[in-house]
Amino acid sequence: MSTTPTRTSTADDDQPSVRFGALRHLSPAGRRAFVGAFGGYGLDAFDYQVLPLALVAVTAYFRISSGQAGLLNSVTLFVSALGGLLAGIMADRIGRTKTLMITIGTYALFTLLCGLAPNFELLFTFRALQGLGFGGEWAVGAVLVAEYAAPRYRGRVAALIQSSWAVGWAAAVIVYTLVFNLASPALGWRIMFMTGVLPALFVLYLRRKVTDAPRQAVKEARPRGSFLAIMRGGLGRTTFFAALLATGVQGGYYTLGTWLPLYLQKSRHLSVVNTGGYLAFLISGAFVGYLLGGVLSDRIGRKANFAIFAVAAAGLMLAYTLVPAGANGLLLVLGFPLGFAYSAIFSGFGAFLAELYPTELRATGQGFTYNFGRGLGATFPAAVGFLANSFGIGGAMAFGALGYVIALVALVGLPETRGRQLR
């Protein structure tokens, strides 16, 4: 394996260039890789969030039930498990940057095609295929930058990449507010999806500017980019619990991300503009949570960061859905801490998963565990869609808190990795 026992510092950490910040220690090539991963993941978020924001219009246009609407969103997450596995294997075999370009091009293409879908069946198909690119982008980008980063700052650098999700989400909310105020709902949802082609232009930057970090020579006798290899021996146990952790965290996250816009409009009777305002509080909290969660992950450890924010996110999600009717002001205030907690828990993922696997299997392990969690976690928003018929959207959303309980259980079987060298 390329990892070594946990340690808190390295010789590199003592260099002057490292002392002044999480990004300043990166080489010029590392900074370009950071921009590539940050931009790719932010655009990934933009494309993903188009559907939750436009879900009211899509549901009305195709006259589908809440259960079908939940499946429409969950199918992207289901297929992302396959996309993450394929992208991880490709990244370990053909390189991180090449694979990153392929994943971005894939999700951009199928997001555009969603906007052109003439019926629900084709929209469902294109949304599913979007998952192939959606599933691979984050894992590949996170590994690309993790291999440039010094151990002391790896959690913070990975968290900065994770924070681009909030940036992309905010951009999607802004576009949504403008589009749905200028166009009818029947046309607005199509325009929203068509803007998803923009990430394809970012591939040009990746092709010209970004290169993989130098990696250790890997003996031919050792498996490289092998799915079976991450399932054997001690790595098999690691893979199981890492996938369970990702399932719980993302089950809770995507429950809220999928249903919150619809909840605010249908259950809380907010307008498009007011919905955007409430989401702005949530997204602001999310952005701060990503950043501070990364600092905590480097200071108190990966597992402690996961545990603290799993408890906080579960409690705040339950509190948010139990706010009584007529108390929308309290709902607005709770948005910031909820966004903070349920995003800060993600900050350690990029560093933690990279540190769990050896170089020759790193992208495969990270791509599979994170996106297996997405795929299985997709059952949460789908279940909410069907439970909403009996308990209402708000009552059904409380089901997502169960995901954070699963995450706490998974931590029991995982090691602490803060400070590990990757090469």
PDB file of N, CA, C and O in Angstrom, residues 269-320:
ATOM      1  N   HIS A 269     -46.225  27.102   0.776  1.00  0.00           N
ATOM      2  CA  HIS A 269     -46.923  28.050  -0.105  1.00  0.00           C
ATOM      3  C   HIS A 269     -46.080  29.292  -0.407  1.00  0.00           C
ATOM      4  O   HIS A 269     -46.596  30.419  -0.431  1.00  0.00           O
ATOM      5  N   LEU A 270     -44.781  29.084  -0.648  1.00  0.00           N
ATOM      6  CA  LEU A 270     -43.891  30.185  -1.001  1.00  0.00           C
ATOM      7  C   LEU A 270     -43.847  30.377  -2.505  1.00  0.00           C
ATOM      8  O   LEU A 270     -43.937  29.415  -3.273  1.00  0.00           O
ATOM      9  N   SER A 271     -43.664  31.606  -2.950  1.00  0.00           N
ATOM     10  CA  SER A 271     -43.520  31.896  -4.376  1.00  0.00           C
ATOM     11  C   SER A 271     -42.130  31.479  -4.844  1.00  0.00           C
ATOM     12  O   SER A 271     -41.260  31.110  -4.042  1.00  0.00           O
ATOM     13  N   VAL A 272     -41.907  31.570  -6.156  1.00  0.00           N
ATOM     14  CA  VAL A 272     -40.593  31.250  -6.716  1.00  0.00           C
ATOM     15  C   VAL A 272     -39.518  32.134  -6.098  1.00  0.00           C
ATOM     16  O   VAL A 272     -38.448  31.666  -5.688  1.00  0.00           O
ATOM     17  N   VAL A 273     -39.792  33.436  -5.997  1.00  0.00           N
ATOM     18  CA  VAL A 273     -38.803  34.370  -5.439  1.00  0.00           C
ATOM     19  C   VAL A 273     -38.534  34.066  -3.976  1.00  0.00           C
ATOM     20  O   VAL A 273     -37.383  34.027  -3.531  1.00  0.00           O
ATOM     21  N   ASN A 274     -39.590  33.831  -3.201  1.00  0.00           N
ATOM     22  CA  ASN A 274     -39.403  33.526  -1.781  1.00  0.00           C
ATOM     23  C   ASN A 274     -38.703  32.193  -1.562  1.00  0.00           C
ATOM     24  O   ASN A 274     -37.894  32.052  -0.640  1.00  0.00           O
ATOM     25  N   THR A 275     -39.009  31.217  -2.409  1.00  0.00           N
ATOM     26  CA  THR A 275     -38.307  29.937  -2.323  1.00  0.00           C
ATOM     27  C   THR A 275     -36.817  30.138  -2.529  1.00  0.00           C
ATOM     28  O   THR A 275     -35.983  29.579  -1.809  1.00  0.00           O
ATOM     29  N   GLY A 276     -36.465  30.962  -3.517  1.00  0.00           N
ATOM     30  CA  GLY A 276     -35.053  31.266  -3.758  1.00  0.00           C
ATOM     31  C   GLY A 276     -34.397  31.924  -2.554  1.00  0.00           C
ATOM     32  O   GLY A 276     -33.243  31.640  -2.218  1.00  0.00           O
ATOM     33  N   GLY A 277     -35.149  32.794  -1.858  1.00  0.00           N
ATOM     34  CA  GLY A 277     -34.615  33.451  -0.667  1.00  0.00           C
ATOM     35  C   GLY A 277     -34.357  32.470   0.466  1.00  0.00           C
ATOM     36  O   GLY A 277     -33.324  32.537   1.147  1.00  0.00           O
ATOM     37  N   TYR A 278     -35.288  31.555   0.692  1.00  0.00           N
ATOM     38  CA  TYR A 278     -35.096  30.547   1.738  1.00  0.00           C
ATOM     39  C   TYR A 278     -33.925  29.635   1.394  1.00  0.00           C
ATOM     40  O   TYR A 278     -33.135  29.255   2.272  1.00  0.00           O
ATOM     41  N   LEU A 279     -33.819  29.257   0.136  1.00  0.00           N
ATOM     42  CA  LEU A 279     -32.701  28.415  -0.278  1.00  0.00           C
ATOM     43  C   LEU A 279     -31.372  29.154  -0.151  1.00  0.00           C
ATOM     44  O   LEU A 279     -30.330  28.537   0.102  1.00  0.00           O
ATOM     45  N   ALA A 280     -31.382  30.480  -0.312  1.00  0.00           N
ATOM     46  CA  ALA A 280     -30.155  31.259  -0.169  1.00  0.00           C
ATOM     47  C   ALA A 280     -29.584  31.125   1.240  1.00  0.00           C
ATOM     48  O   ALA A 280     -28.367  31.023   1.421  1.00  0.00           O
ATOM     49  N   PHE A 281     -30.458  31.117   2.254  1.00  0.00           N
ATOM     50  CA  PHE A 281     -29.998  30.918   3.634  1.00  0.00           C
ATOM     51  C   PHE A 281     -29.376  29.538   3.797  1.00  0.00           C
ATOM     52  O   PHE A 281     -28.324  29.373   4.424  1.00  0.00           O
ATOM     53  N   LEU A 282     -30.037  28.531   3.243  1.00  0.00           N
ATOM     54  CA  LEU A 282     -29.540  27.162   3.333  1.00  0.00           C
ATOM     55  C   LEU A 282     -28.190  27.027   2.626  1.00  0.00           C
ATOM     56  O   LEU A 282     -27.244  26.428   3.162  1.00  0.00           O
ATOM     57  N   ILE A 283     -28.083  27.590   1.439  1.00  0.00           N
ATOM     58  CA  ILE A 283     -26.855  27.470   0.654  1.00  0.00           C
ATOM     59  C   ILE A 283     -25.714  28.242   1.303  1.00  0.00           C
ATOM     60  O   ILE A 283     -24.552  27.793   1.290  1.00  0.00           O
ATOM     61  N   SER A 284     -26.005  29.403   1.888  1.00  0.00           N
ATOM     62  CA  SER A 284     -24.973  30.158   2.605  1.00  0.00           C
ATOM     63  C   SER A 284     -24.408  29.336   3.755  1.00  0.00           C
ATOM     64  O   SER A 284     -23.190  29.269   3.961  1.00  0.00           O
ATOM     65  N   GLY A 285     -25.298  28.699   4.499  1.00  0.00           N
ATOM     66  CA  GLY A 285     -24.848  27.823   5.571  1.00  0.00           C
ATOM     67  C   GLY A 285     -24.040  26.661   5.048  1.00  0.00           C
ATOM     68  O   GLY A 285     -23.038  26.248   5.651  1.00  0.00           O
ATOM     69  N   ALA A 286     -24.456  26.126   3.893  1.00  0.00           N
ATOM     70  CA  ALA A 286     -23.739  24.998   3.294  1.00  0.00           C
ATOM     71  C   ALA A 286     -22.320  25.390   2.910  1.00  0.00           C
ATOM     72  O   ALA A 286     -21.361  24.649   3.170  1.00  0.00           O
ATOM     73  N   PHE A 287     -22.158  26.552   2.309  1.00  0.00           N
ATOM     74  CA  PHE A 287     -20.828  26.997   1.878  1.00  0.00           C
ATOM     75  C   PHE A 287     -19.894  27.153   3.076  1.00  0.00           C
ATOM     76  O   PHE A 287     -18.755  26.670   3.064  1.00  0.00           O
ATOM     77  N   VAL A 288     -20.384  27.797   4.131  1.00  0.00           N
ATOM     78  CA  VAL A 288     -19.572  27.968   5.343  1.00  0.00           C
ATOM     79  C   VAL A 288     -19.283  26.609   5.976  1.00  0.00           C
ATOM     80  O   VAL A 288     -18.174  26.346   6.464  1.00  0.00           O
ATOM     81  N   GLY A 289     -20.273  25.729   5.954  1.00  0.00           N
ATOM     82  CA  GLY A 289     -20.094  24.396   6.522  1.00  0.00           C
ATOM     83  C   GLY A 289     -19.016  23.603   5.819  1.00  0.00           C
ATOM     84  O   GLY A 289     -18.195  22.931   6.462  1.00  0.00           O
ATOM     85  N   TYR A 290     -18.996  23.661   4.500  1.00  0.00           N
ATOM     86  CA  TYR A 290     -17.945  22.958   3.754  1.00  0.00           C
ATOM     87  C   TYR A 290     -16.567  23.449   4.178  1.00  0.00           C
ATOM     88  O   TYR A 290     -15.644  22.659   4.402  1.00  0.00           O
ATOM     89  N   LEU A 291     -16.398  24.759   4.287  1.00  0.00           N
ATOM     90  CA  LEU A 291     -15.087  25.330   4.589  1.00  0.00           C
ATOM     91  C   LEU A 291     -14.640  25.009   6.014  1.00  0.00           C
ATOM     92  O   LEU A 291     -13.520  24.540   6.233  1.00  0.00           O
ATOM     93  N   LEU A 292     -15.512  25.260   6.991  1.00  0.00           N
ATOM     94  CA  LEU A 292     -15.128  25.025   8.381  1.00  0.00           C
ATOM     95  C   LEU A 292     -15.055  23.531   8.695  1.00  0.00           C
ATOM     96  O   LEU A 292     -14.251  23.107   9.538  1.00  0.00           O
ATOM     97  N   GLY A 293     -15.868  22.746   8.030  1.00  0.00           N
ATOM     98  CA  GLY A 293     -15.788  21.299   8.222  1.00  0.00           C
ATOM     99  C   GLY A 293     -14.436  20.762   7.794  1.00  0.00           C
ATOM    100  O   GLY A 293     -13.901  19.835   8.414  1.00  0.00           O
ATOM    101  N   GLY A 294     -13.860  21.333   6.752  1.00  0.00           N
ATOM    102  CA  GLY A 294     -12.533  20.909   6.306  1.00  0.00           C
ATOM    103  C   GLY A 294     -11.462  21.224   7.324  1.00  0.00           C
ATOM    104  O   GLY A 294     -10.552  20.425   7.572  1.00  0.00           O
ATOM    105  N   VAL A 295     -11.557  22.397   7.941  1.00  0.00           N
ATOM    106  CA  VAL A 295     -10.598  22.775   8.994  1.00  0.00           C
ATOM    107  C   VAL A 295     -10.707  21.808  10.173  1.00  0.00           C
ATOM    108  O   VAL A 295      -9.700  21.318  10.700  1.00  0.00           O
ATOM    109  N   LEU A 296     -11.937  21.526  10.602  1.00  0.00           N
ATOM    110  CA  LEU A 296     -12.136  20.600  11.717  1.00  0.00           C
ATOM    111  C   LEU A 296     -11.642  19.202  11.380  1.00  0.00           C
ATOM    112  O   LEU A 296     -11.063  18.512  12.228  1.00  0.00           O
ATOM    113  N   SER A 297     -11.862  18.775  10.143  1.00  0.00           N
ATOM    114  CA  SER A 297     -11.415  17.450   9.734  1.00  0.00           C
ATOM    115  C   SER A 297      -9.906  17.304   9.866  1.00  0.00           C
ATOM    116  O   SER A 297      -9.395  16.253  10.257  1.00  0.00           O
ATOM    117  N   ASP A 298      -9.173  18.372   9.552  1.00  0.00           N
ATOM    118  CA  ASP A 298      -7.716  18.341   9.682  1.00  0.00           C
ATOM    119  C   ASP A 298      -7.270  18.461  11.139  1.00  0.00           C
ATOM    120  O   ASP A 298      -6.196  17.979  11.510  1.00  0.00           O
ATOM    121  N   ARG A 299      -8.075  19.091  11.980  1.00  0.00           N
ATOM    122  CA  ARG A 299      -7.644  19.357  13.364  1.00  0.00           C
ATOM    123  C   ARG A 299      -8.094  18.303  14.359  1.00  0.00           C
ATOM    124  O   ARG A 299      -7.331  17.919  15.241  1.00  0.00           O
ATOM    125  N   ILE A 300      -9.330  17.842  14.246  1.00  0.00           N
ATOM    126  CA  ILE A 300      -9.828  16.879  15.229  1.00  0.00           C
ATOM    127  C   ILE A 300      -9.916  15.466  14.673  1.00  0.00           C
ATOM    128  O   ILE A 300     -10.174  14.525  15.422  1.00  0.00           O
ATOM    129  N   GLY A 301      -9.710  15.320  13.367  1.00  0.00           N
ATOM    130  CA  GLY A 301      -9.757  13.994  12.764  1.00  0.00           C
ATOM    131  C   GLY A 301     -10.977  13.803  11.881  1.00  0.00           C
ATOM    132  O   GLY A 301     -12.012  14.457  12.058  1.00  0.00           O
ATOM    133  N   ARG A 302     -10.834  12.873  10.932  1.00  0.00           N
ATOM    134  CA  ARG A 302     -11.926  12.626   9.970  1.00  0.00           C
ATOM    135  C   ARG A 302     -13.160  12.053  10.673  1.00  0.00           C
ATOM    136  O   ARG A 302     -14.291  12.486  10.444  1.00  0.00           O
ATOM    137  N   LYS A 303     -12.963  11.048  11.528  1.00  0.00           N
ATOM    138  CA  LYS A 303     -14.101  10.364  12.141  1.00  0.00           C
ATOM    139  C   LYS A 303     -14.870  11.269  13.102  1.00  0.00           C
ATOM    140  O   LYS A 303     -16.113  11.240  13.128  1.00  0.00           O
ATOM    141  N   ALA A 304     -14.155  12.060  13.875  1.00  0.00           N
ATOM    142  CA  ALA A 304     -14.838  12.960  14.805  1.00  0.00           C
ATOM    143  C   ALA A 304     -15.685  13.976  14.048  1.00  0.00           C
ATOM    144  O   ALA A 304     -16.800  14.316  14.475  1.00  0.00           O
ATOM    145  N   ASN A 305     -15.173  14.465  12.916  1.00  0.00           N
ATOM    146  CA  ASN A 305     -15.923  15.424  12.103  1.00  0.00           C
ATOM    147  C   ASN A 305     -17.223  14.793  11.587  1.00  0.00           C
ATOM    148  O   ASN A 305     -18.295  15.395  11.649  1.00  0.00           O
ATOM    149  N   PHE A 306     -17.125  13.557  11.095  1.00  0.00           N
ATOM    150  CA  PHE A 306     -18.320  12.859  10.623  1.00  0.00           C
ATOM    151  C   PHE A 306     -19.338  12.689  11.757  1.00  0.00           C
ATOM    152  O   PHE A 306     -20.534  12.922  11.578  1.00  0.00           O
ATOM    153  N   ALA A 307     -18.867  12.263  12.927  1.00  0.00           N
ATOM    154  CA  ALA A 307     -19.772  11.963  14.037  1.00  0.00           C
ATOM    155  C   ALA A 307     -20.504  13.212  14.529  1.00  0.00           C
ATOM    156  O   ALA A 307     -21.725  13.196  14.742  1.00  0.00           O
ATOM    157  N   ILE A 308     -19.765  14.293  14.725  1.00  0.00           N
ATOM    158  CA  ILE A 308     -20.370  15.531  15.235  1.00  0.00           C
ATOM    159  C   ILE A 308     -21.484  16.023  14.314  1.00  0.00           C
ATOM    160  O   ILE A 308     -22.597  16.351  14.754  1.00  0.00           O
ATOM    161  N   PHE A 309     -21.195  16.053  13.018  1.00  0.00           N
ATOM    162  CA  PHE A 309     -22.174  16.642  12.105  1.00  0.00           C
ATOM    163  C   PHE A 309     -23.268  15.669  11.689  1.00  0.00           C
ATOM    164  O   PHE A 309     -24.328  16.098  11.219  1.00  0.00           O
ATOM    165  N   ALA A 310     -23.066  14.375  11.884  1.00  0.00           N
ATOM    166  CA  ALA A 310     -24.161  13.428  11.671  1.00  0.00           C
ATOM    167  C   ALA A 310     -25.253  13.669  12.710  1.00  0.00           C
ATOM    168  O   ALA A 310     -26.449  13.713  12.389  1.00  0.00           O
ATOM    169  N   VAL A 311     -24.845  13.834  13.949  1.00  0.00           N
ATOM    170  CA  VAL A 311     -25.814  14.107  15.026  1.00  0.00           C
ATOM    171  C   VAL A 311     -26.506  15.450  14.796  1.00  0.00           C
ATOM    172  O   VAL A 311     -27.732  15.571  14.906  1.00  0.00           O
ATOM    173  N   ALA A 312     -25.711  16.478  14.454  1.00  0.00           N
ATOM    174  CA  ALA A 312     -26.278  17.814  14.246  1.00  0.00           C
ATOM    175  C   ALA A 312     -27.239  17.841  13.061  1.00  0.00           C
ATOM    176  O   ALA A 312     -28.328  18.428  13.139  1.00  0.00           O
ATOM    177  N   ALA A 313     -26.858  17.209  11.951  1.00  0.00           N
ATOM    178  CA  ALA A 313     -27.697  17.221  10.753  1.00  0.00           C
ATOM    179  C   ALA A 313     -29.018  16.497  10.992  1.00  0.00           C
ATOM    180  O   ALA A 313     -30.084  16.958  10.564  1.00  0.00           O
ATOM    181  N   ALA A 314     -28.968  15.356  11.676  1.00  0.00           N
ATOM    182  CA  ALA A 314     -30.195  14.606  11.951  1.00  0.00           C
ATOM    183  C   ALA A 314     -31.145  15.426  12.822  1.00  0.00           C
ATOM    184  O   ALA A 314     -32.353  15.517  12.538  1.00  0.00           O
ATOM    185  N   GLY A 315     -30.613  16.044  13.875  1.00  0.00           N
ATOM    186  CA  GLY A 315     -31.455  16.842  14.759  1.00  0.00           C
ATOM    187  C   GLY A 315     -32.067  18.041  14.068  1.00  0.00           C
ATOM    188  O   GLY A 315     -33.260  18.344  14.237  1.00  0.00           O
ATOM    189  N   LEU A 316     -31.269  18.734  13.256  1.00  0.00           N
ATOM    190  CA  LEU A 316     -31.766  19.925  12.569  1.00  0.00           C
ATOM    191  C   LEU A 316     -32.766  19.583  11.470  1.00  0.00           C
ATOM    192  O   LEU A 316     -33.722  20.331  11.226  1.00  0.00           O
ATOM    193  N   MET A 317     -32.566  18.432  10.802  1.00  0.00           N
ATOM    194  CA  MET A 317     -33.527  18.023   9.776  1.00  0.00           C
ATOM    195  C   MET A 317     -34.888  17.753  10.409  1.00  0.00           C
ATOM    196  O   MET A 317     -35.939  18.171   9.880  1.00  0.00           O
ATOM    197  N   LEU A 318     -34.897  17.070  11.545  1.00  0.00           N
ATOM    198  CA  LEU A 318     -36.159  16.802  12.232  1.00  0.00           C
ATOM    199  C   LEU A 318     -36.806  18.111  12.697  1.00  0.00           C
ATOM    200  O   LEU A 318     -38.019  18.303  12.551  1.00  0.00           O
ATOM    201  N   ALA A 319     -35.986  19.009  13.236  1.00  0.00           N
ATOM    202  CA  ALA A 319     -36.516  20.295  13.701  1.00  0.00           C
ATOM    203  C   ALA A 319     -37.105  21.095  12.546  1.00  0.00           C
ATOM    204  O   ALA A 319     -38.177  21.716  12.680  1.00  0.00           O
ATOM    205  N   TYR A 320     -36.462  21.087  11.397  1.00  0.00           N
ATOM    206  CA  TYR A 320     -36.908  21.861  10.239  1.00  0.00           C
ATOM    207  C   TYR A 320     -38.266  21.385   9.747  1.00  0.00           C
ATOM    208  O   TYR A 320     -39.143  22.191   9.420  1.00  0.00           O
TER     209      TYR A 320
END
